[in-house]
Amino acid sequence: MDENSAKEALVGRVLGWYQKHRRLLPWRGEQDPYRVLLSEVLLQQTRAAQAIPYYHRFLARFPTLEALAQATEEEVLWVWQGCGYYTRARNLHRLARQVSAIPSSYAELRRLPGLGPYTAAAVASIAFGEPVAAVDGNVRRVLARLWAWEQPKGGLVRAKAEELMREALRRAPPGEWNQALIELGALVCTPRRPECKRCPAVQFCQGREAPERYPRPQVRKQQPQEMVALVLQGPAGFHLEKRPGGVLGGLWGVPMEEEPGGLERLLARFGLKQAQKVGEVRHEFTHRRLLVRVYQAPWEGGENPGLRPLSRLDRKVLELAGARL
DNA sequence: TTCCCGGAAT
DNA sequence: ATTCCGGGAA
């Protein structure tokens, strides 16, 4: 079999598999650009299962781009709370205020805040039928295994993805093909323990004998970090403050400081002599492993934390201190 | 518990 | 190159 007929067969097998095995996700088959864009932003760094409830909540609260533009940033974060990567929500809100309609080409989409190469390509292909390859982590992994690339350069992956897209165009719309490749990576060609037995493309796969070698997992250094949180409780609830930019930017939470000296600085800030330790909370970011020692003290003020957008971290801290959320 | 995964902005 | 988050698998 020559190279071209192999490529044709590969594309056909993947498309056939996709038609039979794709999940029935709420945004599948969706053509409305606003909804497609929302789903793709939600799917950045987030599994489909986790994105689903947020997709429904978001659309229930902001059914259109206009409705989103009318909202305040805090209302948007309120719906997004718990989903992580809150810059996505802030960018979505900015985007809604920048444009009156979702632009229809990859080049224009790429200029919107929060849309990088992947998301712009996904929206352009799914909502507008533009034949551009959407390369996410799934596609990168699938292609790396098919051609046994241990450390694939971005340009190489992109070139191969575009080549396959040109072939797929003969058989399916661009958005269908992109989603087929992504779905294969999500369901079968998974990062760990891929199910090659179920793979429609295994006969074309040069990495099938050792799939977990391709692509080589990236090393990341995770620094342990110790923090102190001070939960100030009063008759009306808890003292909360809005976090500035950076970590958990825009969300609300309890006062926190880095160790060492964190507790002393917190006590000084609030004019307190002492606080009572209530326990510890562990929380992980990509690059940091947090250990938060939680202290508690009485306070005059306070508010109901159930009315503010909170991160998982602050939720854990408040629950440890007895808050009901 | 620990380990590991993932797009965009800067 | 580094910074953002949370959840699922091992």
Short mmCIF file of C-alpha atoms (C1' of nucleotides) in Angstrom, two decimals, chain B:
data_model
loop_
_atom_site.label_atom_id
_atom_site.label_comp_id
_atom_site.label_asym_id
_atom_site.label_seq_id
_atom_site.Cartn_x
_atom_site.Cartn_y
_atom_site.Cartn_z
"C1'" DT B 1 -2.14 9.84 48.86
"C1'" DT B 2 0.49 10.77 44.87
"C1'" DC B 3 0.91 11.37 39.97
"C1'" DC B 4 -0.39 13.28 35.85
"C1'" DC B 5 -2.98 15.76 32.33
"C1'" DG B 6 -3.93 20.13 29.52
"C1'" DG B 7 -4.32 25.93 25.95
"C1'" DA B 8 -3.28 30.74 26.28
"C1'" DA B 9 -0.95 34.79 27.87
"C1'" DT B 10 3.10 37.01 29.00
#
